[in-house]
């Protein structure tokens, strides 16, 4: 079955430093991979997705993610973190082809410290 | 912009009550989904629907039912609420283009069952 794993429950980073939120995947065939962000007491907001093509995907709010097939990873990155980036981040993958819903990782809480 | 709305942001109900959670999307999406979110467990799929009057069980359907009488509306029903159904409920919708399509989420309903 297709799945994603987020190995870190919590990531702390100082404001202005680069941030990375990790995601590894296990899929057969070509993967579709998604990142979402959830601010406190809100729903999930779509950040970016990898379908095919360039391994570096750019998304909302200055975030980008790098698809690495050899390492089966899709890490979320931002060159300079803001305090307002503090939130819960989810990586997701569709379990099989067709109209099946996304399966989400457990989430990583990002805290950006001023 | 895709808009997914949920009828309540916060809800308090008593054990044994019948609870209706409503979700409406304005983008003519065929697919709609209900997830619940709990700390440490991430998002878990309850039910989803490919089209009007169609429904499929997700990973944790027990204690829930759904209704999709109109394309834009997907209702989650707790037939007899129990305390273990206290949770954050998230609705999402998506076009029917398959696994590459983005799921868009509503703001969530935080349900407390006393």
CSV table of N, CA, C and O in Angstrom, one decimal, chain A residues 4-5 7 20-27 31 33 35 50 55 65-77 91:
chain,number,residue,atom,x,y,z
A,4,UNK,N,3.1,7.4,3.5
A,4,UNK,CA,4.1,8.4,3.7
A,4,UNK,C,4.4,8.3,5.2
A,4,UNK,O,3.6,8.0,6.0
A,5,UNK,N,5.6,8.8,5.6
A,5,UNK,CA,6.1,8.8,6.9
A,5,UNK,C,6.7,10.2,7.2
A,5,UNK,O,7.5,10.6,6.4
A,7,UNK,N,9.1,11.5,9.9
A,7,UNK,CA,9.9,11.0,11.0
A,7,UNK,C,10.0,11.8,12.3
A,7,UNK,O,10.3,11.4,13.3
A,20,UNK,N,13.5,22.7,7.3
A,20,UNK,CA,13.2,21.5,6.5
A,20,UNK,C,12.3,20.6,7.3
A,20,UNK,O,12.5,20.4,8.5
A,21,UNK,N,11.2,20.2,6.7
A,21,UNK,CA,10.2,19.2,7.3
A,21,UNK,C,10.3,18.0,6.4
A,21,UNK,O,10.0,18.0,5.2
A,22,UNK,N,10.6,16.9,7.1
A,22,UNK,CA,10.9,15.6,6.3
A,22,UNK,C,9.7,14.8,6.0
A,22,UNK,O,8.8,14.7,6.9
A,23,UNK,N,9.7,14.1,4.9
A,23,UNK,CA,8.7,13.2,4.5
A,23,UNK,C,9.3,12.1,3.6
A,23,UNK,O,10.1,12.4,2.7
A,24,UNK,N,9.1,10.9,3.9
A,24,UNK,CA,9.5,9.8,3.1
A,24,UNK,C,8.3,9.0,2.6
A,24,UNK,O,7.2,9.0,3.3
A,25,UNK,N,8.4,8.4,1.5
A,25,UNK,CA,7.2,7.7,0.9
A,25,UNK,C,7.5,6.3,0.5
A,25,UNK,O,8.6,5.9,0.3
A,26,UNK,N,6.4,5.5,0.4
A,26,UNK,CA,6.5,4.2,-0.1
A,26,UNK,C,5.4,4.0,-1.0
A,26,UNK,O,4.2,3.9,-0.6
A,27,UNK,N,5.7,4.0,-2.3
A,27,UNK,CA,4.6,3.9,-3.3
A,27,UNK,C,5.2,3.0,-4.4
A,27,UNK,O,6.4,2.8,-4.6
A,31,UNK,N,4.9,8.3,-8.1
A,31,UNK,CA,4.1,8.9,-7.0
A,31,UNK,C,3.6,10.3,-7.3
A,31,UNK,O,4.2,11.1,-8.0
A,33,UNK,N,2.6,13.4,-4.7
A,33,UNK,CA,2.9,13.7,-3.4
A,33,UNK,C,2.5,15.1,-3.1
A,33,UNK,O,2.6,16.0,-3.9
A,35,UNK,N,1.9,18.4,0.0
A,35,UNK,CA,2.1,19.0,1.3
A,35,UNK,C,0.9,19.9,1.7
A,35,UNK,O,0.5,20.7,0.8
A,50,UNK,N,3.7,17.3,-6.0
A,50,UNK,CA,4.5,16.8,-7.1
A,50,UNK,C,3.7,15.8,-7.9
A,50,UNK,O,3.1,14.9,-7.4
A,55,UNK,N,12.1,18.1,-10.2
A,55,UNK,CA,12.1,17.5,-8.9
A,55,UNK,C,11.9,18.6,-7.8
A,55,UNK,O,11.6,18.3,-6.7
A,65,UNK,N,9.5,22.0,-2.2
A,65,UNK,CA,9.8,20.7,-1.8
A,65,UNK,C,10.6,20.0,-2.9
A,65,UNK,O,10.4,20.2,-4.1
A,66,UNK,N,11.5,19.1,-2.5
A,66,UNK,CA,12.4,18.4,-3.4
A,66,UNK,C,12.0,16.9,-3.4
A,66,UNK,O,12.1,16.2,-2.4
A,67,UNK,N,11.7,16.5,-4.6
A,67,UNK,CA,11.4,15.1,-4.8
A,67,UNK,C,12.7,14.4,-5.1
A,67,UNK,O,13.4,14.7,-6.0
A,68,UNK,N,13.0,13.3,-4.3
A,68,UNK,CA,14.2,12.6,-4.5
A,68,UNK,C,13.8,11.1,-4.6
A,68,UNK,O,13.5,10.4,-3.6
A,69,UNK,N,13.9,10.6,-5.8
A,69,UNK,CA,13.5,9.2,-6.1
A,69,UNK,C,14.4,8.2,-5.4
A,69,UNK,O,13.9,7.2,-4.9
A,70,UNK,N,15.7,8.4,-5.5
A,70,UNK,CA,16.6,7.5,-4.9
A,70,UNK,C,16.5,7.3,-3.4
A,70,UNK,O,16.7,6.2,-2.8
A,71,UNK,N,16.2,8.4,-2.7
A,71,UNK,CA,16.0,8.4,-1.3
A,71,UNK,C,14.5,8.3,-0.9
A,71,UNK,O,14.2,8.3,0.3
A,72,UNK,N,13.6,8.2,-1.8
A,72,UNK,CA,12.2,8.1,-1.6
A,72,UNK,C,11.7,9.2,-0.6
A,72,UNK,O,11.0,8.9,0.4
A,73,UNK,N,12.2,10.4,-0.9
A,73,UNK,CA,11.8,11.5,0.0
A,73,UNK,C,11.2,12.7,-0.7
A,73,UNK,O,11.4,12.8,-1.9
A,74,UNK,N,10.5,13.5,0.1
A,74,UNK,CA,9.8,14.7,-0.5
A,74,UNK,C,9.8,15.7,0.6
A,74,UNK,O,8.8,16.0,1.2
A,75,UNK,N,11.0,16.2,0.9
A,75,UNK,CA,11.1,17.1,2.1
A,75,UNK,C,10.6,18.5,1.7
A,75,UNK,O,10.9,19.0,0.6
A,76,UNK,N,10.0,19.1,2.7
A,76,UNK,CA,9.5,20.5,2.5
A,76,UNK,C,10.6,21.5,3.0
A,76,UNK,O,11.1,21.2,4.1
A,77,UNK,N,10.8,22.6,2.3
A,77,UNK,CA,11.9,23.5,2.7
A,77,UNK,C,11.4,24.9,2.5
A,77,UNK,O,10.5,25.2,1.7
A,91,UNK,N,2.3,15.7,5.1
A,91,UNK,CA,2.6,15.1,3.8
A,91,UNK,C,1.5,14.1,3.5
A,91,UNK,O,1.0,13.5,4.4
